[in-house]
Amino acid sequence: MERSTTSRGRSKVRVRTSIDGIEGATTDILLAAAISTLPMLGLSAALLGIVFANQVHPMSLSSTSKDENGFPANNISYSSSVYYVAFSATSFTAVASWASTAGTLLPGFFMALLWYRSALLFGRWSQSGDIAELPTPYQLNLFLAMKGGGFQAMWDWITYSLSRRQSNQSPMLRMAGVVLLTATLLGWLIAASDTWLHVTTIAVNIDQISSASFTLLNYSRALPFNCGHGVTATCTIDVIETVGPYLVNGYEVYRTLGNQSTINQILSTTVNDQRFSYIADPNQAENIDFIATTIASQSNCNLITDKCVNDTGGSSFNCSTLFNSQTHFPARSDGGGTGYTSSVSSNMNTVYLGYFANSSWTIPLNYTPGLQNISNPFYTIALAQIDSTEQGGEGLINQTQSMEDGGEGAFKQFFLGCETSFFNFTYTSVGGTIVSANTTLINNPLLVSALIEVEQSGYCDAQIVSGAFFAWFQNGSQITDIFAEQYDTTFLAPAASVINSVPTIAQQVRESILVTRVPKAALFGLTATLLLSAMFGLAMTITALISRPSAWRDVQARLSILGLTSARFEMLGTAAEPVKQLKNVYEENNGSGKGSRVGMLKSDAGGWTYVSWAGDSGYENADLDEDGVPLLALGKNQSRNHALAASDMGRTPNAENVQEEVVGERDVLVEHTMEDPDERSF
């Protein structure tokens, strides 16, 4: 040991030793860096890896993107704001929950990295005499409390920073407060993001295309070859010489009309704002998507009473030269008139029909197979007569004509003009809904004749009367839509009785699977905060590494409660000696098994102060107060450090000898055999 005098007249003590000092700075930094960054990076990678490695693409039934078969493409998500992941929702949130746990560790390890920068500044300012940059005792207290990264320490610093009575705050304290506040906010942000992800992540069922093999189902429909081939060929009607014409498989016709068939059903759909009725299989599975062909009918009807009747109060009408009150209506195949009388609710309701090859209703439609004037589309006039005692008709105001029926009763009548077309109908059904369809007009006049023949023969007239009667109670476009739909049924039901079931063009099986629905915003919010904290940890690591950690390791270690207590309560020489581990500055850790004892005594000023006794010595000779508590004769201007030092030397301190006996502790410099730390100002 050598003693020298500084320019300020104080003693400076240099203790030379062969011990290099406290080691492990780099290891300490790398450990803190690994704990503060690697878990964040690992969790981010794990969460994103789980999502993208197990992501599935559910079908969107409303998607306009189609595959080569016309089915909705299987790469359109139900929602563009979420991921669907074939991974347990419970396991996924369990992995994500580790983020909150890791977030609680951030402040402590970030402060551990910051301590190396603080040691550099603290040591340089102390050596250069930049007293204004150093912390006050209270600021040192706040600074040391922040090392553990606790919330209370951060709160104490915030309240101190906002206080008007504070001394000029040391940059070292301000830097520690900002880092601790940032680390704490990052931890809270991670916890909030984790909670958001937990709340919004749920398990849902979605549809996926099954890769299992299957046999094509008979969902398509096709008329037999004899329909539309040959003049004498029969289709829906056959003829027995002794009986006359009859329906082929008539039972199926009426079962289909009554929606009781187990073989066929007539459905209506709208494609590109156009309504079609078509024959379909009644047993379609909801999880099977398919492309099928069938035949369809489309009737578009309009009210034409104002075109046929000039005086709604009169009894005459004139729709065309072939359909008016003065001429006979076109004949029917059974030789009867075009009218049909049906009893509904004990009232007589009648519908008269006329079939034409043109829209002006001047060319009769000849339905006989092999003859001319068979057109597709064809045109119909429907004269509906409803008993005047029936309620309804509100939607047909100004579209009805009051009539007297030969004294048998009054009735009201209205006129409908319909255009009917038959199509080859190819459609794509997904989830029981037609998503697209292609239609081509049937250009075989014999086939068109076969479809019209049954209705013209009067076998389905009851269906037409029902359509007119139902329309009577409707309003607006429903009047014509109801009649048109019923009218289409009268053509398709007979065809359904002879139609064949054939395989679909293509089909796919959908299966419902349970997946985890992960919101993109919550997922990327959490991973972003994790990556942000990792970047902050990396920045703190770089800061620590460029702060010459090995050179200032001793200062870094002593900037702690451990260093402060050793400096205050151990013998001066012992506390200032270089050691391999900071705990070795304590006498009890140097092999003797004994050390100073620390206590607290009441001073003559009425306060309490720390005192220490060397070894096992006590205070047998100390004066006691009236309560039996030992007293120390401390003057108001005496330093507590000096009092402790004097107490350690077995004397009761007093105002006269303190300054003479104790070397100024704040000027003690411990010099190791290692290279001196860089003294450049920061």
PDB file of C-alpha atoms in Angstrom, residues 400-585:
ATOM      1  CA  THR A 400    -109.397  -7.882 -63.545  1.00  0.00           C
ATOM      2  CA  GLN A 401    -112.627  -8.031 -65.513  1.00  0.00           C
ATOM      3  CA  SER A 402    -116.002  -8.712 -63.870  1.00  0.00           C
ATOM      4  CA  MET A 403    -118.020 -11.311 -65.755  1.00  0.00           C
ATOM      5  CA  GLU A 404    -121.344 -13.105 -65.522  1.00  0.00           C
ATOM      6  CA  ASP A 405    -121.213 -16.858 -66.204  1.00  0.00           C
ATOM      7  CA  GLY A 406    -124.534 -17.638 -67.862  1.00  0.00           C
ATOM      8  CA  GLY A 407    -126.519 -16.986 -64.740  1.00  0.00           C
ATOM      9  CA  GLU A 408    -124.593 -19.555 -62.695  1.00  0.00           C
ATOM     10  CA  GLY A 409    -122.689 -16.947 -60.767  1.00  0.00           C
ATOM     11  CA  ALA A 410    -120.410 -13.992 -61.063  1.00  0.00           C
ATOM     12  CA  PHE A 411    -116.650 -14.299 -61.402  1.00  0.00           C
ATOM     13  CA  LYS A 412    -113.601 -12.154 -62.069  1.00  0.00           C
ATOM     14  CA  GLN A 413    -111.013 -12.948 -64.661  1.00  0.00           C
ATOM     15  CA  PHE A 414    -107.480 -11.836 -65.430  1.00  0.00           C
ATOM     16  CA  PHE A 415    -105.077 -12.606 -68.236  1.00  0.00           C
ATOM     17  CA  LEU A 416    -101.464 -13.777 -68.168  1.00  0.00           C
ATOM     18  CA  GLY A 417     -99.045 -14.003 -71.045  1.00  0.00           C
ATOM     19  CA  CYS A 418     -96.163 -16.463 -70.593  1.00  0.00           C
ATOM     20  CA  GLU A 419     -93.014 -17.289 -72.517  1.00  0.00           C
ATOM     21  CA  THR A 420     -91.746 -20.800 -71.764  1.00  0.00           C
ATOM     22  CA  SER A 421     -88.359 -22.288 -72.699  1.00  0.00           C
ATOM     23  CA  PHE A 422     -86.863 -25.753 -72.172  1.00  0.00           C
ATOM     24  CA  PHE A 423     -83.145 -26.086 -71.478  1.00  0.00           C
ATOM     25  CA  ASN A 424     -80.391 -28.591 -71.073  1.00  0.00           C
ATOM     26  CA  PHE A 425     -79.304 -27.471 -67.630  1.00  0.00           C
ATOM     27  CA  THR A 426     -75.751 -28.085 -66.321  1.00  0.00           C
ATOM     28  CA  TYR A 427     -75.242 -26.818 -62.792  1.00  0.00           C
ATOM     29  CA  THR A 428     -72.717 -26.847 -59.962  1.00  0.00           C
ATOM     30  CA  SER A 429     -74.093 -27.508 -56.498  1.00  0.00           C
ATOM     31  CA  VAL A 430     -72.000 -26.701 -53.417  1.00  0.00           C
ATOM     32  CA  GLY A 431     -73.392 -27.205 -49.956  1.00  0.00           C
ATOM     33  CA  GLY A 432     -76.867 -27.741 -51.393  1.00  0.00           C
ATOM     34  CA  THR A 433     -76.782 -24.400 -53.233  1.00  0.00           C
ATOM     35  CA  ILE A 434     -76.345 -23.889 -56.965  1.00  0.00           C
ATOM     36  CA  VAL A 435     -73.345 -21.597 -57.406  1.00  0.00           C
ATOM     37  CA  SER A 436     -73.208 -21.618 -61.205  1.00  0.00           C
ATOM     38  CA  ALA A 437     -75.124 -22.986 -64.158  1.00  0.00           C
ATOM     39  CA  ASN A 438     -74.927 -23.227 -67.937  1.00  0.00           C
ATOM     40  CA  THR A 439     -78.065 -23.441 -70.054  1.00  0.00           C
ATOM     41  CA  THR A 440     -78.603 -24.333 -73.693  1.00  0.00           C
ATOM     42  CA  LEU A 441     -81.997 -24.360 -75.425  1.00  0.00           C
ATOM     43  CA  ILE A 442     -83.280 -27.783 -76.417  1.00  0.00           C
ATOM     44  CA  ASN A 443     -83.321 -27.659 -80.206  1.00  0.00           C
ATOM     45  CA  ASN A 444     -85.064 -30.997 -80.795  1.00  0.00           C
ATOM     46  CA  PRO A 445     -88.696 -30.201 -81.736  1.00  0.00           C
ATOM     47  CA  LEU A 446     -89.789 -33.762 -81.026  1.00  0.00           C
ATOM     48  CA  LEU A 447     -88.416 -33.527 -77.517  1.00  0.00           C
ATOM     49  CA  VAL A 448     -90.140 -30.174 -77.030  1.00  0.00           C
ATOM     50  CA  SER A 449     -93.380 -31.770 -78.238  1.00  0.00           C
ATOM     51  CA  ALA A 450     -92.962 -34.608 -75.749  1.00  0.00           C
ATOM     52  CA  LEU A 451     -92.576 -32.114 -72.895  1.00  0.00           C
ATOM     53  CA  ILE A 452     -95.650 -30.101 -73.920  1.00  0.00           C
ATOM     54  CA  GLU A 453     -97.830 -33.068 -74.840  1.00  0.00           C
ATOM     55  CA  VAL A 454     -98.881 -34.114 -71.326  1.00  0.00           C
ATOM     56  CA  GLU A 455     -99.898 -30.647 -70.232  1.00  0.00           C
ATOM     57  CA  GLN A 456    -101.870 -30.029 -73.416  1.00  0.00           C
ATOM     58  CA  SER A 457    -103.620 -33.329 -72.881  1.00  0.00           C
ATOM     59  CA  GLY A 458    -105.043 -31.964 -69.622  1.00  0.00           C
ATOM     60  CA  TYR A 459    -103.429 -34.380 -67.173  1.00  0.00           C
ATOM     61  CA  CYS A 460    -101.897 -31.562 -65.109  1.00  0.00           C
ATOM     62  CA  ASP A 461    -104.611 -28.928 -65.440  1.00  0.00           C
ATOM     63  CA  ALA A 462    -105.287 -29.022 -61.700  1.00  0.00           C
ATOM     64  CA  GLN A 463    -101.761 -27.745 -61.104  1.00  0.00           C
ATOM     65  CA  ILE A 464    -102.377 -24.798 -63.428  1.00  0.00           C
ATOM     66  CA  VAL A 465    -105.683 -23.948 -61.738  1.00  0.00           C
ATOM     67  CA  SER A 466    -103.900 -24.053 -58.378  1.00  0.00           C
ATOM     68  CA  GLY A 467    -101.276 -21.691 -59.728  1.00  0.00           C
ATOM     69  CA  ALA A 468    -103.900 -19.192 -60.844  1.00  0.00           C
ATOM     70  CA  PHE A 469    -105.780 -19.489 -57.570  1.00  0.00           C
ATOM     71  CA  PHE A 470    -102.597 -18.949 -55.505  1.00  0.00           C
ATOM     72  CA  ALA A 471    -101.665 -15.973 -57.685  1.00  0.00           C
ATOM     73  CA  TRP A 472    -105.044 -14.407 -56.916  1.00  0.00           C
ATOM     74  CA  PHE A 473    -103.911 -13.871 -53.323  1.00  0.00           C
ATOM     75  CA  GLN A 474    -100.476 -12.418 -54.111  1.00  0.00           C
ATOM     76  CA  ASN A 475     -99.184  -8.925 -54.734  1.00  0.00           C
ATOM     77  CA  GLY A 476     -96.770  -7.394 -57.202  1.00  0.00           C
ATOM     78  CA  SER A 477     -94.346  -9.706 -58.966  1.00  0.00           C
ATOM     79  CA  GLN A 478     -95.398 -12.643 -56.787  1.00  0.00           C
ATOM     80  CA  ILE A 479     -98.602 -12.903 -58.827  1.00  0.00           C
ATOM     81  CA  THR A 480     -96.758 -13.831 -61.998  1.00  0.00           C
ATOM     82  CA  ASP A 481     -93.913 -15.706 -60.228  1.00  0.00           C
ATOM     83  CA  ILE A 482     -96.284 -18.068 -58.429  1.00  0.00           C
ATOM     84  CA  PHE A 483     -98.154 -18.905 -61.601  1.00  0.00           C
ATOM     85  CA  ALA A 484     -94.948 -19.315 -63.645  1.00  0.00           C
ATOM     86  CA  GLU A 485     -93.441 -21.720 -61.117  1.00  0.00           C
ATOM     87  CA  GLN A 486     -96.597 -23.839 -61.021  1.00  0.00           C
ATOM     88  CA  TYR A 487     -96.779 -23.739 -64.811  1.00  0.00           C
ATOM     89  CA  ASP A 488     -93.196 -25.059 -65.160  1.00  0.00           C
ATOM     90  CA  THR A 489     -94.062 -27.920 -62.833  1.00  0.00           C
ATOM     91  CA  THR A 490     -96.804 -29.144 -65.185  1.00  0.00           C
ATOM     92  CA  PHE A 491     -94.188 -29.740 -67.896  1.00  0.00           C
ATOM     93  CA  LEU A 492     -91.440 -31.219 -65.732  1.00  0.00           C
ATOM     94  CA  ALA A 493     -93.494 -33.629 -63.583  1.00  0.00           C
ATOM     95  CA  PRO A 494     -94.481 -35.847 -66.568  1.00  0.00           C
ATOM     96  CA  ALA A 495     -90.877 -35.793 -67.773  1.00  0.00           C
ATOM     97  CA  ALA A 496     -89.747 -36.867 -64.288  1.00  0.00           C
ATOM     98  CA  SER A 497     -91.858 -40.011 -64.618  1.00  0.00           C
ATOM     99  CA  VAL A 498     -89.680 -41.322 -67.457  1.00  0.00           C
ATOM    100  CA  ILE A 499     -86.356 -39.566 -66.852  1.00  0.00           C
ATOM    101  CA  ASN A 500     -83.273 -41.645 -66.044  1.00  0.00           C
ATOM    102  CA  SER A 501     -80.789 -41.151 -63.200  1.00  0.00           C
ATOM    103  CA  VAL A 502     -77.210 -40.911 -64.513  1.00  0.00           C
ATOM    104  CA  PRO A 503     -73.835 -40.196 -62.858  1.00  0.00           C
ATOM    105  CA  THR A 504     -72.662 -36.690 -62.116  1.00  0.00           C
ATOM    106  CA  ILE A 505     -70.049 -35.031 -64.300  1.00  0.00           C
ATOM    107  CA  ALA A 506     -67.829 -34.384 -61.294  1.00  0.00           C
ATOM    108  CA  GLN A 507     -68.171 -34.395 -57.553  1.00  0.00           C
ATOM    109  CA  GLN A 508     -66.211 -33.851 -54.368  1.00  0.00           C
ATOM    110  CA  VAL A 509     -66.800 -34.756 -50.755  1.00  0.00           C
ATOM    111  CA  ARG A 510     -66.496 -32.074 -48.101  1.00  0.00           C
ATOM    112  CA  GLU A 511     -65.610 -32.980 -44.555  1.00  0.00           C
ATOM    113  CA  SER A 512     -65.998 -30.833 -41.486  1.00  0.00           C
ATOM    114  CA  ILE A 513     -62.852 -30.538 -39.370  1.00  0.00           C
ATOM    115  CA  LEU A 514     -62.159 -28.767 -36.085  1.00  0.00           C
ATOM    116  CA  VAL A 515     -59.487 -26.104 -36.434  1.00  0.00           C
ATOM    117  CA  THR A 516     -58.154 -23.155 -34.475  1.00  0.00           C
ATOM    118  CA  ARG A 517     -59.251 -19.736 -35.662  1.00  0.00           C
ATOM    119  CA  VAL A 518     -56.336 -17.352 -35.069  1.00  0.00           C
ATOM    120  CA  PRO A 519     -56.919 -13.631 -35.735  1.00  0.00           C
ATOM    121  CA  LYS A 520     -54.070 -12.172 -37.769  1.00  0.00           C
ATOM    122  CA  ALA A 521     -54.069  -8.886 -35.865  1.00  0.00           C
ATOM    123  CA  ALA A 522     -53.707 -10.581 -32.477  1.00  0.00           C
ATOM    124  CA  LEU A 523     -51.066 -13.014 -33.743  1.00  0.00           C
ATOM    125  CA  PHE A 524     -48.902 -10.389 -35.387  1.00  0.00           C
ATOM    126  CA  GLY A 525     -49.485  -8.031 -32.486  1.00  0.00           C
ATOM    127  CA  LEU A 526     -47.966 -10.551 -30.080  1.00  0.00           C
ATOM    128  CA  THR A 527     -45.090 -11.549 -32.355  1.00  0.00           C
ATOM    129  CA  ALA A 528     -44.339  -7.887 -33.055  1.00  0.00           C
ATOM    130  CA  THR A 529     -44.069  -7.088 -29.339  1.00  0.00           C
ATOM    131  CA  LEU A 530     -41.894 -10.158 -28.807  1.00  0.00           C
ATOM    132  CA  LEU A 531     -39.585  -9.145 -31.632  1.00  0.00           C
ATOM    133  CA  LEU A 532     -39.539  -5.562 -30.368  1.00  0.00           C
ATOM    134  CA  SER A 533     -38.433  -6.705 -26.931  1.00  0.00           C
ATOM    135  CA  ALA A 534     -35.800  -8.961 -28.515  1.00  0.00           C
ATOM    136  CA  MET A 535     -34.466  -6.014 -30.526  1.00  0.00           C
ATOM    137  CA  PHE A 536     -34.380  -3.901 -27.388  1.00  0.00           C
ATOM    138  CA  GLY A 537     -32.500  -6.670 -25.609  1.00  0.00           C
ATOM    139  CA  LEU A 538     -30.048  -6.875 -28.508  1.00  0.00           C
ATOM    140  CA  ALA A 539     -29.495  -3.118 -28.311  1.00  0.00           C
ATOM    141  CA  MET A 540     -28.867  -3.372 -24.576  1.00  0.00           C
ATOM    142  CA  THR A 541     -26.443  -6.239 -25.180  1.00  0.00           C
ATOM    143  CA  ILE A 542     -24.444  -4.220 -27.706  1.00  0.00           C
ATOM    144  CA  THR A 543     -24.390  -1.281 -25.292  1.00  0.00           C
ATOM    145  CA  ALA A 544     -23.033  -3.518 -22.546  1.00  0.00           C
ATOM    146  CA  LEU A 545     -20.376  -5.066 -24.773  1.00  0.00           C
ATOM    147  CA  ILE A 546     -19.019  -1.714 -25.963  1.00  0.00           C
ATOM    148  CA  SER A 547     -18.822  -0.410 -22.381  1.00  0.00           C
ATOM    149  CA  ARG A 548     -15.543  -2.287 -21.691  1.00  0.00           C
ATOM    150  CA  PRO A 549     -17.268  -4.721 -19.323  1.00  0.00           C
ATOM    151  CA  SER A 550     -14.090  -6.528 -18.243  1.00  0.00           C
ATOM    152  CA  ALA A 551     -12.337  -3.280 -17.318  1.00  0.00           C
ATOM    153  CA  TRP A 552     -15.256  -1.976 -15.291  1.00  0.00           C
ATOM    154  CA  ARG A 553     -16.491  -5.292 -13.927  1.00  0.00           C
ATOM    155  CA  ASP A 554     -15.434  -4.424 -10.364  1.00  0.00           C
ATOM    156  CA  VAL A 555     -17.345  -1.167 -10.452  1.00  0.00           C
ATOM    157  CA  GLN A 556     -20.351  -2.906 -11.966  1.00  0.00           C
ATOM    158  CA  ALA A 557     -20.350  -5.511  -9.214  1.00  0.00           C
ATOM    159  CA  ARG A 558     -19.939  -2.940  -6.438  1.00  0.00           C
ATOM    160  CA  LEU A 559     -22.863  -0.886  -7.768  1.00  0.00           C
ATOM    161  CA  SER A 560     -25.131  -3.037  -5.658  1.00  0.00           C
ATOM    162  CA  ILE A 561     -26.402  -3.543  -2.159  1.00  0.00           C
ATOM    163  CA  LEU A 562     -23.609  -6.084  -1.768  1.00  0.00           C
ATOM    164  CA  GLY A 563     -20.968  -3.526  -2.634  1.00  0.00           C
ATOM    165  CA  LEU A 564     -22.562  -0.811  -0.534  1.00  0.00           C
ATOM    166  CA  THR A 565     -22.857  -2.906   2.627  1.00  0.00           C
ATOM    167  CA  SER A 566     -19.285  -4.151   2.297  1.00  0.00           C
ATOM    168  CA  ALA A 567     -18.025  -0.584   1.966  1.00  0.00           C
ATOM    169  CA  ARG A 568     -20.010   0.579   4.973  1.00  0.00           C
ATOM    170  CA  PHE A 569     -19.728  -2.232   7.438  1.00  0.00           C
ATOM    171  CA  GLU A 570     -16.461  -4.041   6.703  1.00  0.00           C
ATOM    172  CA  MET A 571     -12.982  -2.835   7.593  1.00  0.00           C
ATOM    173  CA  LEU A 572     -11.840  -0.230   5.078  1.00  0.00           C
ATOM    174  CA  GLY A 573      -8.914  -2.202   3.795  1.00  0.00           C
ATOM    175  CA  THR A 574     -10.910  -5.352   3.333  1.00  0.00           C
ATOM    176  CA  ALA A 575     -13.757  -3.687   1.442  1.00  0.00           C
ATOM    177  CA  ALA A 576     -11.366  -1.983  -0.983  1.00  0.00           C
ATOM    178  CA  GLU A 577      -9.253  -5.017  -1.817  1.00  0.00           C
ATOM    179  CA  PRO A 578      -9.538  -6.648  -5.252  1.00  0.00           C
ATOM    180  CA  VAL A 579     -11.341  -9.986  -5.179  1.00  0.00           C
ATOM    181  CA  LYS A 580     -12.362 -12.700  -7.592  1.00  0.00           C
ATOM    182  CA  GLN A 581     -15.903 -12.656  -6.256  1.00  0.00           C
ATOM    183  CA  LEU A 582     -17.543  -9.700  -4.584  1.00  0.00           C
ATOM    184  CA  LYS A 583     -18.706 -11.761  -1.647  1.00  0.00           C
ATOM    185  CA  ASN A 584     -15.047 -12.228  -0.691  1.00  0.00           C
ATOM    186  CA  VAL A 585     -14.799  -8.615   0.472  1.00  0.00           C
TER     187      VAL A 585
END
